[in-house]
C-alpha angles and dihedrals in degrees: 000000000000118000109255094246099031109149095020112124120208124191115193132186094193147143141173114022118301100068096030092054091050093051092043089060089049087054089048087058092053105269121139105242119196109196112205111208137188116255091233098079098312123238106012089222086075088074104048094101142320099239101123113064089321093309136101109277094220091049093050090047096050103034112041116127095029137113121234127215127170116226125175103217091189091071130070091233091052093049091048090051093050091047089054091051092049091049089061096043132100093199135026123194128184138169101185118136111284093247095047092048092049093049090050092049091240102123113121095247091048092053093045089056089056098036110031095189099047123108104222124184131193120196114193136162100244106003131268097284139029128074095297098046095111097043118114113244132194128173099274092045090057092043085058096045095046095051097249093121093051090049093053131068134029130323088260100042133029119219140200118252109260096237132052091267097160092052092044094049091052091047092052094049090047090051095048093043092051092048091049091049092049089051091051091047090052089056102037108015091239121141123212142222110213120189117185129186118205088213092055093045094053093040087060087059094048092045100108091058093040092050091048090052091048091051098044102029090236133091115236113263116262120237128171092209109036144047111259097222108027129057141234088021115124150071124313134176122238126213092266092056095255118137119226135181114234119192128190114182104176143029089250090057091048091054090049090051093047091054104033103033107024094033088223106109092173089071090066091075099025106135089232091061108017097109133027092253089054092049092050091049090052099031097133092054091043094052092046090056092048093047092050092050093048092048091054095060133052119272093242091051091048091053091046092051093048093050094043089053090049092242115152111249126173135179115244102234134187119225094266090054089051091054089056096039111149091222092056090049094048092050094043094236098165126089136176123250125189127222134180089264103039149309125296136184119235136168118274117248109269098232097102095188114175114257094017125090127185104239096185100238131195134311105224124235115228109288091354092145100044 
């Protein structure tokens, strides 16, 4: 079967993670992605490390399946070349600073004026207007501004999220917005100007906690081991020293856990724990009871009881454990990619669309497709 985006041409003036990850997923779906890079070393993410087949891990992750061309946008010849590429493109994506993009005439609304059927997408830190529009923004800066840092960590110390969550959230909204705009264009012929703010994208993801704070006047308490608004939902140790995540999402599940796992059915309707608000109000006492019950039985029996009671339980894995995860192996989730310095294994894209398989592809060398 035809790849979902076969024949769609993407031109991207991009660097770092947010825009490259969005366009990599478009390449995963079959689009031709032309990555326009600066002559002075290209995308700076190329130079983070050399851990993956001699290449930067972040660059391999976010740029496989693309073509690379070097264009000097400070020269007339370079601008003419980029204009020619854009004229033949279905989609244009950029994450330059707002001022630089505007001066170059590369903002989405500027391109839509010149090319009425193009789907053009800006990704910026704070948006194109407002008092912070010109501020530089990387992932951890936006994690801080969107509240993610203050929602993560211990009561005594906030912490960054361990993945590039601000970049990834912007990439996912760029991907979905572009796909929606392409669908509309297919029906109506209209192009689109898309303007995404990393701050707004990540704030959407922190909204439940932000809305709770707005309603109550207090930010949810931080905990490194538990959910701030649902209980019991957190990490517990088993008798063999392993740490697992146990998640109860409803009063019915709590009653099932009280009876089938803790062997104390009376706790299911105990006024201290009967509803989620009650369990949150008495969370320390609740978790002490659960920890004591789990410590008193073998780890295998604890897992068996949790699964028999249909309570969600998950192993807490480090990244190396994830690489060797039995589920990934059983579902053949790894694929080879080639680079100019070797071959690496990566995870397949998670789309799993019938008739289309992620074959890995190639990570382009700088200006390889000039």
